[in-house]
Short mmCIF file of C-alpha atoms in Angstrom, two decimals:
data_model
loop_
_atom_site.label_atom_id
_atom_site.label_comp_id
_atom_site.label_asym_id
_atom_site.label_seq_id
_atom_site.Cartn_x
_atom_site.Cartn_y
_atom_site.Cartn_z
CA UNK A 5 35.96 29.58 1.20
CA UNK A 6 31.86 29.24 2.16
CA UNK A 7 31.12 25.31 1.06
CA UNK A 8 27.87 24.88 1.42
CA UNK A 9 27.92 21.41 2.46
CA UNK A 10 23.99 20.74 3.92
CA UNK A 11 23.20 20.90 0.09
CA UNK A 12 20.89 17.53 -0.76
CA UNK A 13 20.12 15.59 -3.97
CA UNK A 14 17.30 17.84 -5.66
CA UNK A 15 15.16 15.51 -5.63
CA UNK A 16 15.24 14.52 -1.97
CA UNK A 17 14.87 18.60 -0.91
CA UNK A 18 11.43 18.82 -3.22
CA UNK A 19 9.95 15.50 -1.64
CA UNK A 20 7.75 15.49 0.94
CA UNK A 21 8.24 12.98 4.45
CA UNK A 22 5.35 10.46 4.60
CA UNK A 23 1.80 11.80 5.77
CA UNK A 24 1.12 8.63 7.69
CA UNK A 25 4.67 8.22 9.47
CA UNK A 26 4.05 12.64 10.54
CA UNK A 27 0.82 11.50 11.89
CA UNK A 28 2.35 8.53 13.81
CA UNK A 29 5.33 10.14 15.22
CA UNK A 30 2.46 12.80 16.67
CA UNK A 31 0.73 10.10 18.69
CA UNK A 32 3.81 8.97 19.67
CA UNK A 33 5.04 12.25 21.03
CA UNK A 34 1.00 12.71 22.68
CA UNK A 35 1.52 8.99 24.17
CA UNK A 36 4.63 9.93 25.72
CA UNK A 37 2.80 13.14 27.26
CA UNK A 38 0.25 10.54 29.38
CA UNK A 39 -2.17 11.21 26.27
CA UNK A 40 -4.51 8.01 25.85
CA UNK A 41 -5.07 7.96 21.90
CA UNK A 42 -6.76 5.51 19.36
CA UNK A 43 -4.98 5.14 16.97
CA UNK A 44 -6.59 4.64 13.02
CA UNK A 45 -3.39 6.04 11.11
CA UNK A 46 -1.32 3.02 10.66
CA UNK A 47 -1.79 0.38 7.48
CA UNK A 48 -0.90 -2.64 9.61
CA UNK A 49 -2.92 -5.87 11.01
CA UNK A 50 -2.88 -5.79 14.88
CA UNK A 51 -3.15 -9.35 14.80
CA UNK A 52 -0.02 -11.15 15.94
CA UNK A 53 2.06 -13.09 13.36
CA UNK A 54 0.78 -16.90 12.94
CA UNK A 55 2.44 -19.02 15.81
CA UNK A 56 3.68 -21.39 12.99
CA UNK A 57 6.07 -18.59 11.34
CA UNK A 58 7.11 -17.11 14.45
CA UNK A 59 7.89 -21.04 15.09
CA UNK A 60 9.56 -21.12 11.52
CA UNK A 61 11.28 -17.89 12.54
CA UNK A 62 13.34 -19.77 15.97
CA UNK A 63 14.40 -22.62 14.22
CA UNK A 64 15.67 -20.75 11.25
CA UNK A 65 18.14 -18.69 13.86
CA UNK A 66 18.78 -22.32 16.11
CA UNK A 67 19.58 -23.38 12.52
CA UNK A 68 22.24 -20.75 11.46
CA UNK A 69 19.84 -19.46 8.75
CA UNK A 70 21.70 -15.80 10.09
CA UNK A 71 24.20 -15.44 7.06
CA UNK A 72 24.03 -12.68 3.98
CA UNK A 73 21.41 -14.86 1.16
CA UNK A 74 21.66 -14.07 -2.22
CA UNK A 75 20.43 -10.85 -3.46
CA UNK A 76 17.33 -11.95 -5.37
CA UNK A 77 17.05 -14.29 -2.59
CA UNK A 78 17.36 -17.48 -1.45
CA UNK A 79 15.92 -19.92 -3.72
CA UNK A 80 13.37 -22.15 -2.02
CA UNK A 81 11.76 -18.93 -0.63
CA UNK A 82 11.64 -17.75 -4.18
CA UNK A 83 10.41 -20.98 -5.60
CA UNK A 84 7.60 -20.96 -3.36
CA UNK A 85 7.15 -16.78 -4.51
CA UNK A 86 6.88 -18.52 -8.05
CA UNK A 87 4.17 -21.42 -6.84
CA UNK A 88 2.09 -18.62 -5.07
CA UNK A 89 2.03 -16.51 -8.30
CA UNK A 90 0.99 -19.70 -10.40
CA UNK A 91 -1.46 -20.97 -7.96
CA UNK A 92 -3.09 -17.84 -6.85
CA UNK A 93 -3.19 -15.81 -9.81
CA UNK A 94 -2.82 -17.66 -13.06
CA UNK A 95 0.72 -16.13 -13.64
CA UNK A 96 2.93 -19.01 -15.76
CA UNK A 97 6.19 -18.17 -13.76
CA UNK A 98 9.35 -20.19 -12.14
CA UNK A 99 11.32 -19.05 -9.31
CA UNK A 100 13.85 -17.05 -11.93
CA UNK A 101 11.02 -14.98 -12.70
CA UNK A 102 10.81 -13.76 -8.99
CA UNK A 103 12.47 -10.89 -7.11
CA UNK A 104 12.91 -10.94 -3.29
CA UNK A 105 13.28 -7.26 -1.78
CA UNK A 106 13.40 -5.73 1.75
CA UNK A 107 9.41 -5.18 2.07
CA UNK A 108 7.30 -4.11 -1.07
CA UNK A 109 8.23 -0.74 -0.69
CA UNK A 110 11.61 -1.79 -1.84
CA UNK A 111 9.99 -3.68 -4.88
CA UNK A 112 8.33 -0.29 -5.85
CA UNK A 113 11.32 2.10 -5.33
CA UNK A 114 14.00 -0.59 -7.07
CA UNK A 115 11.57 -0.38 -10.43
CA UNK A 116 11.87 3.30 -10.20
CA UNK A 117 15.07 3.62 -10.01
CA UNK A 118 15.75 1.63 -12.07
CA UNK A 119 14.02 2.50 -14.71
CA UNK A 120 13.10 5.93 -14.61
CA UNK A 121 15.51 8.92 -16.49
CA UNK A 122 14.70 12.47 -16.17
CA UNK A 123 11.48 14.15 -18.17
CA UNK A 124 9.90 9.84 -17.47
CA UNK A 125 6.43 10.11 -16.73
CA UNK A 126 4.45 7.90 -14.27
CA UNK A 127 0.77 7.84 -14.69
CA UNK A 128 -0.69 7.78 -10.90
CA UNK A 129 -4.33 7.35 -10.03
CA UNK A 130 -6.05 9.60 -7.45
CA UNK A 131 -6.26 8.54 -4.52
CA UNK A 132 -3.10 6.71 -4.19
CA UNK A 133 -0.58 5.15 -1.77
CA UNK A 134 1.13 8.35 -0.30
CA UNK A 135 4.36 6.87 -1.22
CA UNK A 136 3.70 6.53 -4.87
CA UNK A 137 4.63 10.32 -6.07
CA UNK A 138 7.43 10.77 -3.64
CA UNK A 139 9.08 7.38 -4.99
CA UNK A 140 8.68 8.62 -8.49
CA UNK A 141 9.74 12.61 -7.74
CA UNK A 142 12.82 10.60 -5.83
CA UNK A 143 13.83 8.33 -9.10
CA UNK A 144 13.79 11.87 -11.15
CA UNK A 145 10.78 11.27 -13.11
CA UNK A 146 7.26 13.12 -13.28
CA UNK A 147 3.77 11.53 -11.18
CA UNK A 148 1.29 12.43 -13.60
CA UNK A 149 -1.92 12.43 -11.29
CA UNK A 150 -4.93 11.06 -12.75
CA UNK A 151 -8.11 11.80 -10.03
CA UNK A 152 -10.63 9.21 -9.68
CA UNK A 153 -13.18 10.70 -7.34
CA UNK A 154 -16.25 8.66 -6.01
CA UNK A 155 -18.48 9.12 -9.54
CA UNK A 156 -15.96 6.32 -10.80
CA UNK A 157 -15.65 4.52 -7.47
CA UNK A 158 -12.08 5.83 -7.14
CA UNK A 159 -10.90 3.68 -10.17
CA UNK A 160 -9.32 4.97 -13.39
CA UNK A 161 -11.29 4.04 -16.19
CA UNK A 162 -10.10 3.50 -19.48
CA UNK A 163 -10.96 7.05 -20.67
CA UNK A 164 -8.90 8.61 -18.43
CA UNK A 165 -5.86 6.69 -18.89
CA UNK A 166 -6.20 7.11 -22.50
CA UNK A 167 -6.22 11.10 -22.25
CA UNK A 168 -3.05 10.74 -19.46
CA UNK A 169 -0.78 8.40 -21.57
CA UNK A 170 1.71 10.66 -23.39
CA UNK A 171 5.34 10.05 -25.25
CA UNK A 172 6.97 10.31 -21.84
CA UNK A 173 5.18 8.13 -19.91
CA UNK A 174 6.78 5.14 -18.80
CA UNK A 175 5.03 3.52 -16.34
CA UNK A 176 1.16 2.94 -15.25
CA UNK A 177 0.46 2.29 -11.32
CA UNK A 178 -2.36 -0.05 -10.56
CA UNK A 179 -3.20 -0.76 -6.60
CA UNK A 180 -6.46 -3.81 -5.79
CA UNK A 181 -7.22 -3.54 -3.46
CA UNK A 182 -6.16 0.36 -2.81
CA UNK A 183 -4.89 1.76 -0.36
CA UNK A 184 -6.80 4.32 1.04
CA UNK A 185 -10.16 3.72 -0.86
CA UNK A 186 -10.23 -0.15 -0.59
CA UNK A 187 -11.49 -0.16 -4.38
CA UNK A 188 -11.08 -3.73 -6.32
CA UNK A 189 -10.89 -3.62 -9.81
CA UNK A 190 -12.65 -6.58 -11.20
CA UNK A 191 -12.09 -8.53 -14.58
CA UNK A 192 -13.73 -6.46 -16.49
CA UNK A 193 -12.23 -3.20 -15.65
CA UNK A 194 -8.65 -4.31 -15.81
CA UNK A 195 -9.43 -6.00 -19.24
CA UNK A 196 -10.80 -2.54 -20.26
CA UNK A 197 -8.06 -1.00 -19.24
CA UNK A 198 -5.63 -3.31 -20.70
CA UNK A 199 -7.12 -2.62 -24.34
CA UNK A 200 -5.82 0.51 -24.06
CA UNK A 201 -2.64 -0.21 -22.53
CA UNK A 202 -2.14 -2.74 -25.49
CA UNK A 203 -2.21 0.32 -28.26
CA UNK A 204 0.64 1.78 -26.38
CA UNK A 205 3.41 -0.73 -25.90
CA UNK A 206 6.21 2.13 -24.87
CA UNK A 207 3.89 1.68 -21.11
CA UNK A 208 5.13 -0.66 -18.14
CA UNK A 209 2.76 -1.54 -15.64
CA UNK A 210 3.06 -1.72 -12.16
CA UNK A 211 0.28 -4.16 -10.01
CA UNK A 212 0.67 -3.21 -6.66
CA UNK A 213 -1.58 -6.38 -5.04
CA UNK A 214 -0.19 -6.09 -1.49
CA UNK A 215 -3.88 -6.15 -0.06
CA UNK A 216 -5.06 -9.12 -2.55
CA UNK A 217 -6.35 -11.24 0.49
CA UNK A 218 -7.96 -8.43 1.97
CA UNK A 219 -10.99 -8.76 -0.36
CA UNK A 220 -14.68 -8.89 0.92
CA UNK A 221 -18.00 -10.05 0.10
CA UNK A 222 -16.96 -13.36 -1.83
CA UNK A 223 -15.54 -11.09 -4.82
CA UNK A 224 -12.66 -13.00 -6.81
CA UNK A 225 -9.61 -11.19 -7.01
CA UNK A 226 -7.84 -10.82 -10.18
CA UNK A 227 -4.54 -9.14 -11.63
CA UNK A 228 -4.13 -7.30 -15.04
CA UNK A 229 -1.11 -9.85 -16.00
CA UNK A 230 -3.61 -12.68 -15.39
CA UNK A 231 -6.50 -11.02 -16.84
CA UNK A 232 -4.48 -9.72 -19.89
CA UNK A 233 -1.12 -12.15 -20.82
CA UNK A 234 -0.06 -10.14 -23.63
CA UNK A 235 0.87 -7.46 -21.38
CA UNK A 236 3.12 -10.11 -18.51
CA UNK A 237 6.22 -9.02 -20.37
CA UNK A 238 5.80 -5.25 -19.45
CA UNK A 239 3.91 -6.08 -15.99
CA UNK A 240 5.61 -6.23 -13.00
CA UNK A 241 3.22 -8.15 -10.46
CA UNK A 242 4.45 -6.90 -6.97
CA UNK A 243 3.15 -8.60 -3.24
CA UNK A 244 4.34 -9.92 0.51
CA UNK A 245 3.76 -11.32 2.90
CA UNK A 246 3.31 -7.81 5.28
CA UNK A 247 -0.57 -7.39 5.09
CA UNK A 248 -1.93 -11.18 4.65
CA UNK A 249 0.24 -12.97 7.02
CA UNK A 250 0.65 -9.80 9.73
CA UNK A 251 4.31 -9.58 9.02
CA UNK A 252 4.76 -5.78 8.54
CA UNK A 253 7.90 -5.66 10.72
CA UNK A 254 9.41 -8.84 8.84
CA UNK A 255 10.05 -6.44 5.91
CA UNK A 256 9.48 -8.94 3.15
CA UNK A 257 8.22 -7.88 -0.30
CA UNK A 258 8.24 -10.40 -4.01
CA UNK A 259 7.64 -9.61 -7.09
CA UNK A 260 7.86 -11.16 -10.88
CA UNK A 261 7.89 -9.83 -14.13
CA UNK A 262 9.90 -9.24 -17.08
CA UNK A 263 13.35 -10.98 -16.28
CA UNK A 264 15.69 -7.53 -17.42
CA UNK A 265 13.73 -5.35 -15.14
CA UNK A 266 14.10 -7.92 -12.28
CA UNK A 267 17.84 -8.31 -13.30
CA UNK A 268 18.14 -4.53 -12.95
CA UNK A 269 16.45 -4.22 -9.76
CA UNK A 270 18.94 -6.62 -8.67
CA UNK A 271 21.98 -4.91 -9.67
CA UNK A 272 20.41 -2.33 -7.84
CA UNK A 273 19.51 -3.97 -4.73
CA UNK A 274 23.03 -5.56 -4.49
CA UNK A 275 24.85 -2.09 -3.86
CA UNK A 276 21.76 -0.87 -2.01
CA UNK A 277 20.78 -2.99 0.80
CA UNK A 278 22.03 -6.73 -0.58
CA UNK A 279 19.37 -9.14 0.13
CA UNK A 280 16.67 -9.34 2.47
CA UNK A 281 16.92 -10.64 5.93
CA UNK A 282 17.47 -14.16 6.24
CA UNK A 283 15.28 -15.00 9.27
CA UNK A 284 12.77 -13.44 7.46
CA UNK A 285 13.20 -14.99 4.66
CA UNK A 286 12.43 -18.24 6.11
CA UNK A 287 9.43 -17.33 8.00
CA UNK A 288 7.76 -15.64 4.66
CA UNK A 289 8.69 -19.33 3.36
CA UNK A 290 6.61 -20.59 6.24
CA UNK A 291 3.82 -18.25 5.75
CA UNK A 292 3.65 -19.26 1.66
CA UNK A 293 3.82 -22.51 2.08
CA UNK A 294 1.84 -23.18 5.34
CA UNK A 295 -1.76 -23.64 6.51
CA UNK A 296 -3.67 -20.39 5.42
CA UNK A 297 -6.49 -20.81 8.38
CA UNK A 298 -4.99 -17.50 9.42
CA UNK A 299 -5.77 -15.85 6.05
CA UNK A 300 -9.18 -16.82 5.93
CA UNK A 301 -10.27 -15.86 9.64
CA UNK A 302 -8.65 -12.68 9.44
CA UNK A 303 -10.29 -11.96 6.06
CA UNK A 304 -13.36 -12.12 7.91
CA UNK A 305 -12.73 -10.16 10.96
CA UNK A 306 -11.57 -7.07 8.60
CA UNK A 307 -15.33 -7.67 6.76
CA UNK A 308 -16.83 -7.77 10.10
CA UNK A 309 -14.87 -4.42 11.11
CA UNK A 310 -15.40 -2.96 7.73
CA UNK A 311 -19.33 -3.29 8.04
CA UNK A 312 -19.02 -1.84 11.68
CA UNK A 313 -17.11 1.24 11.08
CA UNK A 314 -19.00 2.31 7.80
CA UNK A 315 -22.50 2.02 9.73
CA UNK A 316 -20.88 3.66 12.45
CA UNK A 317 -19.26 6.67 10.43
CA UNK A 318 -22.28 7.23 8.74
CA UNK A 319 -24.41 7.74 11.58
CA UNK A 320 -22.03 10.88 12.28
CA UNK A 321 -23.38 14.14 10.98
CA UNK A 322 -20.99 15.64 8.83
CA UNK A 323 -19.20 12.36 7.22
CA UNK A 324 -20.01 10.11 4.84
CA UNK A 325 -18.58 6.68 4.25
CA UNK A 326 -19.07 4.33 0.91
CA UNK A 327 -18.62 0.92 1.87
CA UNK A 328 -14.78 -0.06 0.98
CA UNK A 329 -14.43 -3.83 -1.31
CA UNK A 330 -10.93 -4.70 0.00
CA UNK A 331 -7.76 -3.27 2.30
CA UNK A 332 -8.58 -2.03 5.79
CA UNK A 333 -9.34 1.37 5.31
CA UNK A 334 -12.79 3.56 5.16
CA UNK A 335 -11.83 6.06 3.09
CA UNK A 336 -14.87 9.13 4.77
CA UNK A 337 -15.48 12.12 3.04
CA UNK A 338 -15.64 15.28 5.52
CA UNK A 339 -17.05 17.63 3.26
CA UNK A 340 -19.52 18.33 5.80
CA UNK A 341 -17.44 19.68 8.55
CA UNK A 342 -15.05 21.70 6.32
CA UNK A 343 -15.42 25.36 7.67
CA UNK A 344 -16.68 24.87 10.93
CA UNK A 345 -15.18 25.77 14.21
CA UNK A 346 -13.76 23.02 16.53
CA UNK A 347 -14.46 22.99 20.21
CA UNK A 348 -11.01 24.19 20.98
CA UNK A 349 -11.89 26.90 18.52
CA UNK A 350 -9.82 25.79 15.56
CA UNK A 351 -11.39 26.50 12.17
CA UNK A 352 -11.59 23.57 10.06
CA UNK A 353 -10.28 24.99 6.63
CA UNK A 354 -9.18 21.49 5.14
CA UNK A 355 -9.37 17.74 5.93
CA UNK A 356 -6.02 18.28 7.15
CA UNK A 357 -7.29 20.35 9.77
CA UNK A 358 -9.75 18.00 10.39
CA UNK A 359 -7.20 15.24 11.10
CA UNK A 360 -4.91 17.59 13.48
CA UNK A 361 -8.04 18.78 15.88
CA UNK A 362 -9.61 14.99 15.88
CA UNK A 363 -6.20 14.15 17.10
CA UNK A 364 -5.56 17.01 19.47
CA UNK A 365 -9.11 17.02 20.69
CA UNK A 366 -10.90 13.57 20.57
CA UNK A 367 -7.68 11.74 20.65
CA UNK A 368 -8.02 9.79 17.61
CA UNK A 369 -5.31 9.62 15.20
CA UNK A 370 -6.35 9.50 11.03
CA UNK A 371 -4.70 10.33 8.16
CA UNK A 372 -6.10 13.12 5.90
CA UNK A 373 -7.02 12.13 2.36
CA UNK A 374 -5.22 15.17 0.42
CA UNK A 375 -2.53 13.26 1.69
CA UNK A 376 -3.54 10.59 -0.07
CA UNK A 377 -4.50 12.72 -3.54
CA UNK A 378 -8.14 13.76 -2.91
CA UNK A 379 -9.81 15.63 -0.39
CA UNK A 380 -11.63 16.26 1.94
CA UNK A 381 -11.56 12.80 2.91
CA UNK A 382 -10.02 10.98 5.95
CA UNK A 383 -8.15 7.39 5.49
CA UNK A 384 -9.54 5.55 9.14
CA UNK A 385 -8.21 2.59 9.13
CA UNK A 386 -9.83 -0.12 11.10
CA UNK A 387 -7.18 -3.14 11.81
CA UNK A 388 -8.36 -2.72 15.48
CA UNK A 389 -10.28 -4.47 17.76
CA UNK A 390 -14.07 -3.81 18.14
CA UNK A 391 -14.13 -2.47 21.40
CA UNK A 392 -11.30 0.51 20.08
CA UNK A 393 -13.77 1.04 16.80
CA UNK A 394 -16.69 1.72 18.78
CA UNK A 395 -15.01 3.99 20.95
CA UNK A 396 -12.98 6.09 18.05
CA UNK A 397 -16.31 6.15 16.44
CA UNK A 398 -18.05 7.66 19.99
CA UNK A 399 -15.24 10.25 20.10
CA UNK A 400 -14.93 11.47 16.62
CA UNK A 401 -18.94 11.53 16.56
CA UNK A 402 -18.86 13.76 19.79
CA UNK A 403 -16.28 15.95 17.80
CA UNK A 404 -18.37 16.60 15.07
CA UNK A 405 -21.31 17.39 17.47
CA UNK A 406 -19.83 19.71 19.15
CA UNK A 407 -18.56 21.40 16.05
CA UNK A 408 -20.05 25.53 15.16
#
């Protein structure tokens, strides 16, 4: 009998593997080849974490804080979830509104799948979060693609979501700051946004704010649950600690919202991976409820990279670089090297190309922005020191000079 047993879930075999993680395992495989390369592809701080949850981190293991928590997790980390989401943002909430996960890309996935049914329609705005459409092709429902080029400052406006929503769709994805444009929505976009998400109450809304601290130039930072009430009960407000505090590796994500979708994320978390770790736990506790000097000064060392690597991008012929509100990312168009020849001869058909001969030839690693939803554009992001910006920025410039 012929079994064919390397047969996958459907909708595993049509996703796609993670632009940014194919990029990074290539500079790890040119790294291990004596290969000296900068590195812009990863959406990471490369500050250290705070001494004073690293600190929190020790005592919790000299402790015995090592032992499976709840699910949800353990309370005093998620009453201090609930105090951040009533301090910060206006959200009327107690810790059995909250949801702790296994980083925010658990948060994201768990309201998929758990909510999602075949022919479900999620409305995603171009560019987006490269995870975003595989998450939703994963859960069995549809990524409805919505492109918001530069002309709207890569936001959706209210138009445009008004022409996507259909029957089917189910949920709404919102990302302030974004990941890869660094776009902020302010109060008055998300409140003209939620008039139309108010005529069409079949619509959950997802507020990715992962990169809320990450916001420049003395803007205010605001969430559509905050800015519009009337739409908390069909909002799920998702954040962590990963991005503010430099805890990427500590895997912690929260979110709140309405209490059956957190109770089904749960369910679904407790025969998935149970709860989050519980050293980790008690250093996001740390980070939440500790000094935020660390916020603040980092804050201002992205702005300070941010205004270097735009002047610095522009000043290279062929790209062009809009100056990002939020995040760590430059989001460059490359329009103006598409269909030239490299110096290693490679014809540079897309911005994908672009990315694979900046990386083979100038040995700087970025992340093409098709990847992302919208080309030709290249994500850079710039959570490096200044020294390593300058000199990405010298070697991609004498890339594009030498380009025919």
């Amino acid at each position: 009998m012929n079994i064919d047993i390397q047969r996958l879930n459907r909708h595993l075999a049509n996703a796609q593997p993670s632009a940014t993680y194919r990029i990074m395992d290539r500079v790890a495989e040119r790294r291990a080849q004596g290969a000296k390369i900068i590195s812009l592809c990863a959406g990471e701080p490369d500050f250290d974490t705070p001494r004073h949850i690293r600190d929190a981190a020790i005592e919790a293991i000299e402790q015995g804080h090592t032992r499976y928590t709840q699910v949800a997790g353990v309370r005093s980390l998620r009453e201090a979830v609930a105090a951040k989401f009533r301090r910060e943002n206006g959200l009327d909430v107690t810790w059995q509104d909250t949801l702790i996960c296994n980083g925010g890309k658990q948060v994201i996935y768990n309201a998929f799948a758990a909510t999602l049914n075949e022919g479900d329609q999620v409305i995603v705005p171009a560019p987006y979060w490269v995870s975003y459409p595989e998450m939703v092709q994963l859960c069995a429902g549809q990524a409805r693609i919505v492109t918001c080029d530069i002309d709207t400052g890569f936001k959706l406006t209210p138009a445009a979501l008004a022409d996507a929503i259909t029957p089917q769709t189910r949920w709404l994805i919102l990302n302030s700051p974004s990941n890869p444009t660094g776009a902020v929505y302010s109060r008055d976009e998300l409140r003209a946004l939620a008039e139309v998400l108010l005529t069409h109450p079949h619509v959950l809304i997802l507020a990715d704010d992962i990169y809320e601290h990450l916001i420049f130039d003395d803007q205010a930072f605001h969430t559509l649950a905050q800015v519009e009430p009337r739409l908390a009960a069909r909002t799920l407000t998702m954040n962590g600690v990963s991005k503010a505090y430099a805890m990427t590796g500590w895997r912690i994500g929260f979110a709140t919202g309405p209490r059956w979708l957190l109770e089904a994320m749960e369910k679904l978390q407790g025969q998935q991976t149970s709860g989050a770790s519980s050293v980790s736990q008690q250093a996001a506790l740390a980070a939440l409820k500790g000094p935020k000097d660390f916020v603040r000064q980092s804050r201002a060392a992205f702005q300070r990279r941010r205004d270097l690597m735009v002047a610095l991008l522009n000043d290279i012929p062929g790209l062009e670089c809009v100056s990002p509100a939020g995040a760590f990312y430059a989001f460059a168009s490359c329009a103006g090297l598409i269909g030239r020849t490299s110096a290693g001869g490679r014809v540079l058909h897309s911005d994908e190309e672009v990315a694979h001969a900046l990386l083979d030839e100038a040995d700087v690693a970025v992340v093409h922005g098709s990847a992302f939803g919208l080309g030709p554009y290249l994500r850079i992001a710039y959570a490096l020191d200044d020294v390593s910006l300058r000199k990405a920025c010298e070697a991609i410039g004498a890339f594009c000079t030498r380009l025919r």
